[in-house]
CSV table of C-alpha atoms and ligand atoms in Angstrom, one decimal:
chain,number,residue,atom,x,y,z
F,5,MET,CA,-5.1,16.3,-23.8
F,6,SER,CA,-4.1,16.1,-20.1
F,7,GLN,CA,-5.6,13.5,-17.7
F,8,THR,CA,-7.6,16.2,-15.8
F,9,GLU,CA,-9.1,17.7,-18.9
F,10,LEU,CA,-10.4,14.3,-19.9
F,11,PHE,CA,-11.7,13.2,-16.5
F,12,SER,CA,-11.7,14.9,-13.2
F,13,ALA,CA,-11.7,12.0,-10.7
F,14,PRO,CA,-13.0,12.4,-7.2
F,15,SER,CA,-10.7,11.0,-4.5
F,16,VAL,CA,-13.4,8.9,-3.0
F,17,PRO,CA,-15.7,6.4,-4.7
F,18,PRO,CA,-18.9,7.9,-6.0
F,19,THR,CA,-22.1,8.1,-3.8
F,20,PRO,CA,-23.7,4.7,-3.3
F,21,ASP,CA,-26.5,5.1,-5.7
F,22,ARG,CA,-27.2,4.1,-9.3
F,23,GLN,CA,-27.3,7.7,-10.6
F,24,ALA,CA,-23.9,8.5,-9.3
F,25,GLY,CA,-22.5,5.2,-10.7
F,26,LEU,CA,-24.0,6.0,-14.2
F,27,GLU,CA,-22.5,9.4,-14.1
F,28,ARG,CA,-19.1,8.0,-13.1
F,29,LEU,CA,-19.4,5.4,-15.9
F,30,LYS,CA,-20.2,8.2,-18.5
F,31,ALA,CA,-17.3,10.2,-17.4
F,32,PHE,CA,-14.8,7.3,-17.5
F,33,THR,CA,-16.0,5.8,-20.8
F,34,PRO,CA,-13.6,7.9,-22.9
F,35,LEU,CA,-10.7,6.5,-21.0
F,36,MET,CA,-11.7,2.8,-21.2
F,37,GLY,CA,-9.5,2.2,-24.3
F,38,ARG,CA,-5.8,2.1,-24.8
F,39,ARG,CA,-5.2,4.7,-22.0
F,40,TYR,CA,-6.7,2.3,-19.4
F,41,ALA,CA,-4.6,-0.5,-20.8
F,42,THR,CA,-1.4,1.4,-20.3
F,43,GLN,CA,-2.2,3.4,-17.1
F,44,ARG,CA,-4.4,1.2,-15.0
F,45,ASN,CA,-1.5,-0.4,-13.0
F,46,PHE,CA,-0.4,2.9,-11.5
F,47,ASP,CA,-1.6,3.7,-8.0
F,48,PHE,CA,-1.3,7.5,-8.0
F,49,GLY,CA,-2.8,7.6,-4.5
F,50,PRO,CA,-6.2,8.4,-3.1
F,51,GLU,CA,-6.1,11.9,-4.4
F,52,ASP,CA,-5.9,10.8,-8.0
F,53,ARG,CA,-7.9,7.9,-9.3
F,54,SER,CA,-8.3,9.2,-12.9
F,55,ASN,CA,-6.7,6.1,-14.5
F,56,ILE,CA,-9.3,3.6,-13.2
F,57,SER,CA,-13.1,3.6,-13.0
F,58,MET,CA,-13.6,3.0,-9.2
F,59,LEU,CA,-16.9,1.4,-10.1
F,60,SER,CA,-16.3,-1.8,-8.4
F,61,ALA,CA,-18.5,-1.2,-5.4
F,62,HIS,CA,-21.4,-0.2,-7.7
F,63,VAL,CA,-20.9,-3.3,-9.8
F,64,ARG,CA,-20.5,-5.6,-6.8
F,65,HIS,CA,-24.0,-4.5,-5.5
F,66,ARG,CA,-25.3,-4.3,-9.1
F,67,LEU,CA,-26.3,-0.7,-8.8
F,68,VAL,CA,-24.6,-0.7,-12.2
F,69,LEU,CA,-24.4,-3.8,-14.2
F,70,GLU,CA,-21.3,-5.6,-15.8
F,71,SER,CA,-23.2,-5.5,-19.1
F,72,GLU,CA,-23.5,-1.7,-18.9
F,73,LEU,CA,-19.7,-1.3,-18.4
F,74,ALA,CA,-19.1,-3.7,-21.3
F,75,GLN,CA,-21.6,-2.0,-23.6
F,76,ALA,CA,-20.2,1.5,-22.8
F,77,ALA,CA,-16.7,0.3,-23.6
F,78,LEU,CA,-17.8,-1.4,-26.8
F,79,ASN,CA,-19.7,1.6,-28.0
F,80,ALA,CA,-16.9,4.0,-27.4
F,81,HIS,CA,-13.8,2.0,-28.4
F,82,GLY,CA,-14.8,-1.4,-29.9
F,83,LEU,CA,-13.8,-4.8,-28.5
F,84,GLN,CA,-10.2,-4.6,-29.6
F,85,ALA,CA,-9.2,-1.2,-28.1
F,86,ALA,CA,-11.3,-1.8,-25.0
F,87,GLU,CA,-10.1,-5.4,-24.6
F,88,LYS,CA,-8.2,-4.8,-21.4
F,89,PHE,CA,-11.0,-3.0,-19.7
F,90,ILE,CA,-13.6,-5.6,-20.7
F,91,GLN,CA,-11.3,-8.4,-19.5
F,92,GLU,CA,-11.0,-6.8,-16.1
F,93,VAL,CA,-14.7,-6.6,-15.9
F,94,CYS,CA,-14.8,-10.2,-16.8
F,95,TRP,CA,-12.3,-11.1,-14.1
F,96,ARG,CA,-15.1,-10.4,-11.6
F,97,THR,CA,-17.4,-12.7,-13.5
F,98,TYR,CA,-14.8,-15.4,-13.8
F,99,TRP,CA,-14.0,-15.4,-10.1
F,100,LYS,CA,-17.8,-15.5,-9.3
F,101,GLY,CA,-18.3,-18.3,-11.8
F,102,TRP,CA,-15.2,-20.2,-10.5
F,103,LEU,CA,-16.5,-20.1,-6.9
F,104,GLU,CA,-20.0,-21.0,-8.0
F,105,LEU,CA,-18.7,-24.2,-9.5
F,106,ARG,CA,-16.5,-24.9,-6.5
F,107,PRO,CA,-18.4,-23.7,-3.3
F,108,SER,CA,-16.2,-25.9,-1.0
F,109,ARG,CA,-13.4,-23.2,-1.3
F,110,TRP,CA,-15.7,-20.8,0.5
F,111,SER,CA,-16.6,-23.3,3.2
F,112,GLU,CA,-12.9,-24.0,3.6
F,113,TYR,CA,-12.1,-20.3,3.9
F,114,LYS,CA,-14.7,-19.9,6.6
F,115,SER,CA,-13.4,-22.8,8.7
F,116,GLU,CA,-9.8,-21.8,8.3
F,117,LEU,CA,-10.8,-18.3,9.3
F,118,SER,CA,-12.5,-19.5,12.5
F,119,GLN,CA,-9.4,-21.5,13.4
F,120,ALA,CA,-7.1,-18.5,12.8
F,121,LEU,CA,-9.4,-16.3,14.9
F,122,ASN,CA,-9.3,-18.9,17.7
F,123,ALA,CA,-5.5,-19.0,17.4
F,124,LEU,CA,-5.3,-15.3,18.1
F,125,GLY,CA,-6.8,-16.0,21.5
F,126,GLU,CA,-4.2,-18.5,22.3
F,127,ASP,CA,-1.0,-17.0,20.8
F,128,ASP,CA,-0.1,-13.6,22.2
F,129,ALA,CA,2.7,-12.9,19.8
F,130,LEU,CA,0.6,-13.7,16.8
F,131,ARG,CA,-2.2,-11.5,18.2
F,132,ARG,CA,0.2,-8.6,18.7
F,133,ARG,CA,1.5,-8.9,15.1
F,134,TYR,CA,-2.0,-9.2,13.7
F,135,GLU,CA,-3.2,-6.1,15.7
F,136,ALA,CA,-0.2,-4.1,14.6
F,137,ALA,CA,-1.0,-5.0,10.9
F,138,CYS,CA,-4.7,-4.1,11.2
F,139,GLU,CA,-3.9,-0.8,12.9
F,140,GLY,CA,-1.2,0.2,10.4
F,141,ARG,CA,1.6,0.0,13.0
F,142,THR,CA,4.1,-2.3,11.2
F,143,GLY,CA,6.7,0.4,10.5
F,144,LEU,CA,6.4,-0.3,6.7
F,145,ASP,CA,5.3,3.1,5.4
F,146,CYS,CA,3.5,1.8,2.4
F,147,PHE,CA,1.7,-0.9,4.2
F,148,ASP,CA,0.7,1.3,7.1
F,149,ALA,CA,-0.6,4.0,4.6
F,150,TRP,CA,-2.7,1.4,2.8
F,151,VAL,CA,-4.3,0.3,6.1
F,152,SER,CA,-5.2,3.9,6.8
F,153,GLU,CA,-6.5,4.4,3.3
F,154,LEU,CA,-8.6,1.2,3.6
F,155,MET,CA,-10.1,2.3,6.9
F,156,GLN,CA,-10.8,5.9,5.7
F,157,THR,CA,-12.2,5.2,2.2
F,158,GLY,CA,-13.1,1.5,2.0
F,159,TYR,CA,-11.0,1.3,-1.2
F,160,LEU,CA,-7.5,0.3,-2.4
F,161,HIS,CA,-6.1,0.3,-5.9
F,162,ASN,CA,-5.8,-3.2,-7.4
F,163,HIS,CA,-2.0,-3.1,-7.3
F,164,ALA,CA,-2.0,-2.0,-3.7
F,165,ARG,CA,-4.3,-4.9,-2.9
F,166,MET,CA,-1.7,-7.3,-4.4
F,167,TRP,CA,1.3,-5.7,-2.6
F,168,PHE,CA,-0.7,-5.6,0.7
F,169,ALA,CA,-1.7,-9.3,0.4
F,170,SER,CA,1.8,-10.4,-0.5
F,171,ILE,CA,3.4,-8.4,2.4
F,172,TRP,CA,0.8,-9.7,4.8
F,173,ILE,CA,1.6,-13.3,3.8
F,174,TYR,CA,5.3,-13.3,3.1
F,175,THR,CA,6.8,-10.3,5.0
F,176,LEU,CA,4.5,-10.2,8.0
F,177,GLU,CA,4.0,-13.9,7.9
F,178,LEU,CA,0.4,-13.7,9.0
F,179,PRO,CA,-2.3,-16.3,8.0
F,180,TRP,CA,-3.8,-15.3,4.7
F,181,VAL,CA,-7.4,-15.8,5.8
F,182,LEU,CA,-7.1,-13.0,8.5
F,183,GLY,CA,-5.9,-10.6,5.7
F,184,ALA,CA,-8.7,-11.7,3.4
F,185,ASP,CA,-11.2,-11.2,6.2
F,186,LEU,CA,-9.9,-7.7,6.9
F,187,PHE,CA,-10.4,-6.8,3.2
F,188,LEU,CA,-13.8,-8.4,2.9
F,189,ARG,CA,-15.1,-6.5,5.9
F,190,HIS,CA,-13.7,-3.1,5.1
F,191,LEU,CA,-13.7,-2.9,1.3
F,192,ILE,CA,-16.9,-1.2,0.0
F,193,ASP,CA,-16.6,-3.6,-2.9
F,194,GLY,CA,-16.0,-6.5,-0.5
F,195,ASP,CA,-16.8,-9.6,-2.6
F,196,PRO,CA,-16.4,-13.2,-1.5
F,197,ALA,CA,-15.3,-14.5,-4.8
F,198,SER,CA,-12.9,-11.7,-6.1
F,199,ASN,CA,-11.5,-11.3,-2.6
F,200,THR,CA,-11.0,-14.9,-1.4
F,201,LEU,CA,-9.7,-16.1,-4.8
F,202,SER,CA,-7.3,-13.1,-5.3
F,203,TRP,CA,-5.8,-13.8,-1.8
F,204,ARG,CA,-5.5,-17.5,-2.7
F,205,TRP,CA,-3.8,-16.5,-5.9
F,206,VAL,CA,-1.2,-14.3,-4.1
F,207,GLY,CA,-0.5,-17.2,-1.8
F,208,GLY,CA,-0.2,-19.8,-4.6
F,209,LEU,CA,-3.3,-21.7,-3.6
F,210,GLN,CA,-5.3,-20.7,-6.7
F,211,THR,CA,-2.9,-21.3,-9.7
F,212,ALA,CA,-0.5,-24.2,-9.3
F,213,GLY,CA,3.1,-22.8,-9.2
F,214,LYS,CA,2.1,-19.1,-9.1
F,215,THR,CA,2.5,-16.8,-6.2
F,216,TYR,CA,2.9,-13.0,-6.0
F,217,LEU,CA,5.9,-11.3,-4.5
F,218,ALA,CA,5.7,-7.6,-3.7
F,219,ARG,CA,9.0,-6.0,-4.8
F,220,ALA,CA,10.3,-2.7,-3.5
F,221,SER,CA,11.2,-1.5,-7.1
F,222,ASN,CA,7.7,-2.4,-8.4
F,223,ILE,CA,6.1,-0.5,-5.5
F,224,GLU,CA,8.3,2.6,-6.1
F,225,LYS,CA,7.6,2.5,-9.9
F,226,TYR,CA,3.9,2.0,-9.8
F,227,THR,CA,3.2,4.5,-6.9
F,228,GLY,CA,5.1,7.1,-8.9
F,229,GLY,CA,7.7,7.3,-6.1
F,230,ARG,CA,5.1,7.9,-3.3
F,231,PHE,CA,6.6,5.0,-1.5
F,232,THR,CA,10.3,3.9,-1.6
F,233,PRO,CA,10.4,0.8,0.6
F,234,ASP,CA,13.7,-0.7,1.7
F,235,ALA,CA,14.1,-3.9,-0.3
F,236,GLY,CA,15.7,-5.5,2.7
F,237,ALA,CA,12.5,-5.0,4.7
F,238,LEU,CA,10.4,-7.0,2.4
F,239,ALA,CA,10.4,-10.8,1.9
F,240,HIS,CA,12.7,-12.0,-0.9
F,241,ASP,CA,10.7,-15.0,-1.9
F,242,ALA,CA,7.1,-16.2,-2.0
F,243,PRO,CA,6.8,-20.0,-1.6
F,244,PRO,CA,3.3,-21.4,-2.2
F,245,LEU,CA,1.2,-22.0,0.9
F,246,ASP,CA,0.1,-25.6,1.6
F,247,PRO,CA,-3.4,-26.4,0.4
F,248,ALA,CA,-5.5,-27.4,3.4
F,249,LEU,CA,-7.9,-29.8,1.8
F,250,GLN,CA,-8.5,-32.0,-1.3
F,251,HIS,CA,-11.6,-30.6,-3.0
F,252,PRO,CA,-14.2,-32.3,-5.1
F,253,ALA,CA,-14.4,-31.8,-8.9
F,254,PRO,CA,-16.2,-28.6,-10.0
F,255,GLN,CA,-20.0,-29.1,-9.8
F,256,THR,CA,-22.4,-28.3,-12.7
F,257,LEU,CA,-24.1,-25.0,-12.6
F,258,ALA,CA,-27.6,-25.1,-11.0
F,259,ALA,CA,-30.2,-23.9,-13.5
F,260,GLY,CA,-32.1,-20.7,-12.7
F,261,GLU,CA,-35.6,-21.3,-11.3
F,262,THR,CA,-38.6,-20.5,-13.4
F,263,PRO,CA,-41.4,-18.5,-11.7
F,264,ASP,CA,-45.0,-19.5,-12.0
F,265,PRO,CA,-46.3,-16.8,-14.5
F,266,ASP,CA,-49.7,-16.5,-12.8
F,267,ALA,CA,-48.8,-16.7,-9.1
F,268,PRO,CA,-49.1,-13.5,-7.1
F,269,SER,CA,-45.6,-12.5,-6.2
F,270,LEU,CA,-43.5,-10.5,-3.8
F,271,LEU,CA,-40.1,-9.1,-4.9
F,272,TRP,CA,-37.4,-9.5,-2.3
F,273,ILE,CA,-34.3,-7.3,-3.0
F,274,HIS,CA,-30.9,-7.8,-1.3
F,275,GLU,CA,-27.4,-6.4,-1.4
F,276,GLU,CA,-26.2,-8.8,-4.1
F,277,ASP,CA,-28.4,-7.3,-6.8
F,278,LEU,CA,-29.9,-3.8,-6.5
F,279,HIS,CA,-31.2,-3.3,-10.0
F,280,ALA,CA,-34.7,-4.9,-9.8
F,281,GLU,CA,-35.8,-2.8,-12.8
F,282,SER,CA,-34.0,-5.3,-15.0
F,283,TRP,CA,-35.3,-8.5,-13.3
F,284,ALA,CA,-38.0,-8.7,-16.0
F,285,ALA,CA,-40.5,-9.1,-13.1
F,286,GLU,CA,-43.0,-6.7,-14.8
F,287,LYS,CA,-44.3,-9.8,-16.5
F,288,ARG,CA,-45.3,-11.1,-13.1
F,289,ASP,CA,-48.2,-10.3,-10.8
F,290,VAL,CA,-46.0,-8.3,-8.3
F,291,ARG,CA,-48.0,-7.4,-5.3
F,292,ALA,CA,-45.3,-5.9,-2.9
F,293,VAL,CA,-41.6,-5.1,-2.8
F,294,VAL,CA,-39.4,-5.8,0.3
F,295,TYR,CA,-35.7,-5.2,0.8
F,296,GLN,CA,-33.0,-6.3,3.1
F,297,ALA,CA,-33.0,-3.8,5.9
F,298,GLY,CA,-29.2,-3.6,6.6
F,299,PRO,CA,-25.9,-5.0,5.4
F,300,LEU,CA,-25.1,-8.7,6.0
F,301,PRO,CA,-22.2,-9.6,8.2
F,302,ARG,CA,-19.2,-10.7,6.1
F,303,GLY,CA,-17.4,-12.7,8.8
F,304,GLU,CA,-17.3,-13.2,12.5
F,305,LEU,CA,-15.9,-9.7,13.2
F,306,ALA,CA,-17.7,-6.4,12.6
F,307,LEU,CA,-18.2,-4.9,9.2
F,308,GLY,CA,-16.1,-1.9,8.5
F,309,ALA,CA,-17.8,1.6,8.8
F,310,CYS,CA,-17.2,2.5,5.1
F,311,ALA,CA,-18.5,-0.8,3.8
F,312,SER,CA,-21.5,-0.7,6.2
F,313,ARG,CA,-22.4,2.8,5.1
F,314,PHE,CA,-22.0,2.1,1.4
F,315,THR,CA,-24.1,-1.0,1.5
F,316,GLN,CA,-26.9,0.6,3.6
F,317,GLN,CA,-27.2,3.6,1.2
F,318,ALA,CA,-27.0,1.3,-1.8
F,319,LEU,CA,-29.9,-0.9,-0.3
F,320,GLU,CA,-32.0,2.1,0.2
F,321,ASP,CA,-31.3,3.4,-3.3
F,322,GLY,CA,-32.2,0.0,-4.8
F,323,ALA,CA,-35.3,-0.1,-2.7
F,324,ARG,CA,-36.4,3.3,-3.7
F,325,ARG,CA,-36.0,2.6,-7.4
F,326,ALA,CA,-37.7,-0.8,-7.3
F,327,GLY,CA,-40.6,0.7,-5.4
F,328,ALA,CA,-41.0,3.5,-7.9
F,329,HIS,CA,-40.7,1.0,-10.8
F,330,PHE,CA,-43.3,-1.4,-9.5
F,331,GLY,CA,-45.6,1.2,-7.9
F,332,TYR,CA,-45.1,0.3,-4.3
F,333,THR,CA,-43.3,1.6,-1.3
F,334,ALA,CA,-40.6,-1.0,-0.6
F,335,GLN,CA,-40.7,-2.3,2.9
F,336,ALA,CA,-37.6,-3.0,4.9
F,337,SER,CA,-37.2,-6.6,6.1
F,338,ALA,CA,-34.8,-7.4,8.9
F,339,HIS,CA,-35.8,-11.1,9.1
F,340,ILE,CA,-37.3,-13.7,6.9
F,341,GLU,CA,-40.4,-13.5,9.1
F,342,ASP,CA,-40.9,-9.9,7.8
F,343,VAL,CA,-40.9,-11.3,4.2
F,344,ILE,CA,-43.5,-13.9,5.2
F,345,ASP,CA,-45.7,-11.3,6.9
F,346,ALA,CA,-45.5,-8.9,3.9
F,347,ALA,CA,-46.3,-11.8,1.5
F,348,ARG,CA,-49.3,-12.9,3.6
F,349,SER,CA,-50.6,-9.3,3.9
F,350,VAL,CA,-50.9,-9.1,0.0
F,351,GLY,CA,-51.8,-12.7,-0.7
F,352,ALA,CA,-48.4,-13.4,-2.5
F,353,LYS,CA,-47.6,-17.1,-3.1
F,354,GLN,CA,-44.2,-16.7,-4.6
F,355,ILE,CA,-41.1,-14.8,-3.5
F,356,LEU,CA,-38.9,-13.6,-6.4
F,357,THR,CA,-35.3,-12.8,-5.8
F,358,GLN,CA,-32.0,-12.9,-7.5
F,359,ARG,CA,-29.8,-15.9,-6.6
F,360,PRO,CA,-26.9,-14.5,-4.5
F,361,ALA,CA,-23.4,-15.5,-5.4
F,362,VAL,CA,-21.5,-18.0,-3.2
F,363,GLY,CA,-20.9,-16.2,0.1
F,364,PRO,CA,-22.8,-15.0,3.1
F,365,GLY,CA,-25.8,-14.1,0.9
F,366,LEU,CA,-26.1,-17.7,-0.4
F,367,ASP,CA,-25.3,-19.3,2.9
F,368,ARG,CA,-28.6,-18.1,4.4
F,369,MET,CA,-30.8,-19.2,1.6
F,370,PRO,CA,-31.4,-22.9,2.5
F,371,PRO,CA,-32.8,-22.1,6.0
F,372,TYR,CA,-34.8,-19.2,4.4
F,373,ARG,CA,-36.2,-21.5,1.8
F,374,ALA,CA,-37.3,-23.9,4.4
F,375,LYS,CA,-39.1,-21.3,6.5
F,376,LEU,CA,-40.8,-19.9,3.4
F,377,ALA,CA,-41.9,-23.4,2.4
F,378,GLN,CA,-43.4,-24.0,5.9
F,379,ALA,CA,-45.3,-20.8,5.4
F,380,GLY,CA,-46.7,-22.1,2.0
F,381,LEU,CA,-44.4,-19.7,0.0
F,382,THR,CA,-42.2,-20.7,-3.0
F,383,LEU,CA,-38.8,-19.1,-3.2
F,384,ILE,CA,-37.7,-18.5,-6.8
F,385,GLU,CA,-34.0,-17.5,-7.3
F,386,LEU,CA,-33.7,-15.8,-10.7
F,387,ARG,CA,-30.4,-15.8,-12.5
F,388,ARG,CA,-29.1,-13.0,-14.7
F,389,SER,CA,-28.4,-13.9,-18.3
F,390,TRP,CA,-24.8,-12.4,-17.8
F,391,ASP,CA,-24.1,-15.0,-15.2
F,392,ALA,CA,-25.9,-17.8,-16.9
F,393,ALA,CA,-24.0,-17.3,-20.1
F,394,PHE,CA,-20.5,-16.7,-18.6
F,395,HIS,CA,-20.3,-19.0,-15.6
F,396,PRO,CA,-20.2,-22.3,-17.4
F,397,TYR,CA,-16.8,-21.2,-18.9
F,398,ALA,CA,-15.2,-20.8,-15.5
F,399,THR,CA,-14.1,-24.5,-15.5
F,400,LYS,CA,-10.4,-23.8,-15.9
F,401,GLY,CA,-8.1,-20.8,-16.0
F,402,PHE,CA,-8.9,-17.2,-17.1
F,403,PHE,CA,-7.3,-17.7,-20.5
F,404,LYS,CA,-10.0,-20.2,-21.6
F,405,PHE,CA,-12.6,-17.9,-20.0
F,406,LYS,CA,-11.5,-14.8,-21.8
F,407,SER,CA,-11.5,-16.5,-25.1
F,408,ALA,CA,-15.2,-17.0,-24.8
F,409,ILE,CA,-15.9,-13.3,-24.4
F,410,PRO,CA,-16.8,-12.6,-28.1
F,411,THR,CA,-19.1,-15.7,-28.2
F,412,VAL,CA,-20.9,-14.7,-24.9
F,413,PHE,CA,-21.2,-11.1,-26.1
F,414,ASP,CA,-22.9,-12.3,-29.3
F,415,GLN,CA,-25.2,-14.5,-27.2
F,416,LEU,CA,-26.1,-11.5,-25.0
F,417,SER,CA,-26.5,-9.2,-28.1
F,418,LEU,CA,-23.7,-6.9,-26.8
F,419,ASN,CA,-21.9,-5.5,-29.8
A,519,FAD,C1,-6.1,-9.3,-2.8
A,519,FAD,C2,-7.2,-8.7,-3.7
A,519,FAD,C3,-8.4,-8.6,-3.2
A,519,FAD,C4,-9.5,-8.1,-3.9
A,519,FAD,N1,-10.7,-8.0,-3.4
A,519,FAD,C5,-11.8,-7.5,-4.1
A,519,FAD,C6,-13.1,-7.4,-3.6
A,519,FAD,O1,-13.3,-7.8,-2.4
A,519,FAD,N2,-14.0,-6.9,-4.4
A,519,FAD,C7,-13.8,-6.5,-5.7
A,519,FAD,O2,-14.7,-6.1,-6.3
A,519,FAD,N3,-12.6,-6.6,-6.2
A,519,FAD,C8,-11.6,-7.1,-5.5
A,519,FAD,N4,-10.3,-7.2,-6.1
A,519,FAD,C9,-10.1,-6.9,-7.5
A,519,FAD,C10,-9.8,-5.5,-7.9
A,519,FAD,O3,-8.7,-5.0,-7.0
A,519,FAD,C11,-10.9,-4.5,-7.8
A,519,FAD,O4,-12.0,-5.0,-8.4
A,519,FAD,C12,-10.5,-3.2,-8.5
A,519,FAD,O5,-9.3,-2.7,-7.9
A,519,FAD,C13,-11.7,-2.2,-8.4
A,519,FAD,O6,-11.3,-0.9,-8.8
A,519,FAD,P1,-11.9,-0.2,-10.1
A,519,FAD,O7,-13.4,-0.4,-10.0
A,519,FAD,O8,-11.3,1.1,-10.2
A,519,FAD,O9,-11.4,-1.2,-11.2
A,519,FAD,P2,-11.1,-0.9,-12.8
A,519,FAD,O10,-9.7,-1.1,-13.0
A,519,FAD,O11,-11.7,0.3,-13.3
A,519,FAD,O12,-11.8,-2.2,-13.4
A,519,FAD,C14,-13.2,-2.1,-13.9
A,519,FAD,C15,-14.0,-3.2,-13.3
A,519,FAD,O13,-13.5,-4.4,-13.5
A,519,FAD,C16,-13.5,-5.3,-12.4
A,519,FAD,N5,-12.2,-5.7,-11.9
A,519,FAD,C17,-11.0,-5.0,-12.2
A,519,FAD,N6,-10.0,-5.6,-11.7
A,519,FAD,C18,-10.4,-6.8,-11.2
A,519,FAD,C19,-9.8,-7.9,-10.6
A,519,FAD,N7,-8.5,-8.0,-10.4
A,519,FAD,N8,-10.6,-8.9,-10.1
A,519,FAD,C20,-12.0,-8.9,-10.3
A,519,FAD,N9,-12.6,-7.9,-10.9
A,519,FAD,C21,-11.8,-6.8,-11.3
A,519,FAD,C22,-14.3,-4.5,-11.3
A,519,FAD,O14,-15.7,-4.8,-11.4
A,519,FAD,C23,-14.0,-3.1,-11.7
A,519,FAD,O15,-15.0,-2.2,-11.3
A,519,FAD,C24,-9.2,-7.7,-5.3
A,519,FAD,C25,-7.9,-7.8,-5.8
A,519,FAD,C26,-6.9,-8.3,-5.0
A,519,FAD,C27,-5.5,-8.4,-5.6
């Protein structure tokens, strides 16, 4: 059977709502087995994404859940045949867990980024090279095409992301944090953990002794000959970057907070988790639903248009479904004061939300918690059982983490 008979893949990611994500999941499920394992590394271009799911933006905002991808793969293929697909889904979880245990890597990224942005103001030559890269004017056809694809669709194939990051660091010799920032702000799946740690991995900051070098022959092979870069135009080696700081040992995972079962509650939905129907909040006395009114900034510079649009529509879809599920019209909240007003108007004493992963969502929680406390409101950050079960295994490398997949699946009753 041909690829197109099996799955006719749209050239752009599916619409930012759960329904479209579930349809995509259903259509891609037959391909999650051996075919995914052998074909996933090919970047056939934006017109043909039939070999990969393109569900990352939905999963990143939890319009569709990791457990739903895993269960679909298990049902259709079993753990062995769908091993590769399931492992890829678990890479996201691993990166999130790894950063959760080591939040100082996120603080380090932010301060290095600030310094690099300042340096652009002081070093004209650096700024010109940076602008040429961001605008796809480097003269390297493949790189310039990926910039254009990123700006137009908010998406790049995994292999293209690896080549892009490697060329950025080793051929264009630009600071890695500026490239990571460009991705984070423009990718519709822009995710602090997967993005920062993948860039660190390419630059040799993540795994001792490992860097990633983009090779002309590899680009030609895995783009099916769409690009044939001149080997002489690309860097020939990839020495590890210097780690900036010594970091503390991994911290222990904070336990999820337990709500007061009888307290009148307000549900607060944000872009990190847009499936409130599975927060098990029906057991609580929910009096109102509010949602984050617009996308959060992901850095000092502006959020890309595709990422902004995707997140906005995803938020509205999450709010609509949560409102329908709990029997209220969800109210938009642009500031924490809106959450406080909404809670007061219905007599809520407790704010229920999902704990954001390390990144901009979590950064704003301490001041929010303090303001809520001043207003007599308790903030309860719930934690999904998927995260709670997997994250403690993110203490070392992915090899150890992936060996825990069958145990965790048993624990989560995924089989
Ligand atoms: C430099 C760099 C930056 C990246 N930045 C991000 C980012 O900001 N956000 C993001 O979601 N992913 C990021 N990735 C990981 C990966 O490229 C994307 O998750 C993947 O390309 C998404 O496409 P897909 O949904 O078709 O994946 P599929 O191949 O269909 O995989 C299924 C699911 O597994 C997960 N997944 C697959 N590959 C990876 C991976 N390498 N790491 C983590 N999870 C993975 C995703 O949730 C994905 O939806 C980055 C990778 C690199 C090399």
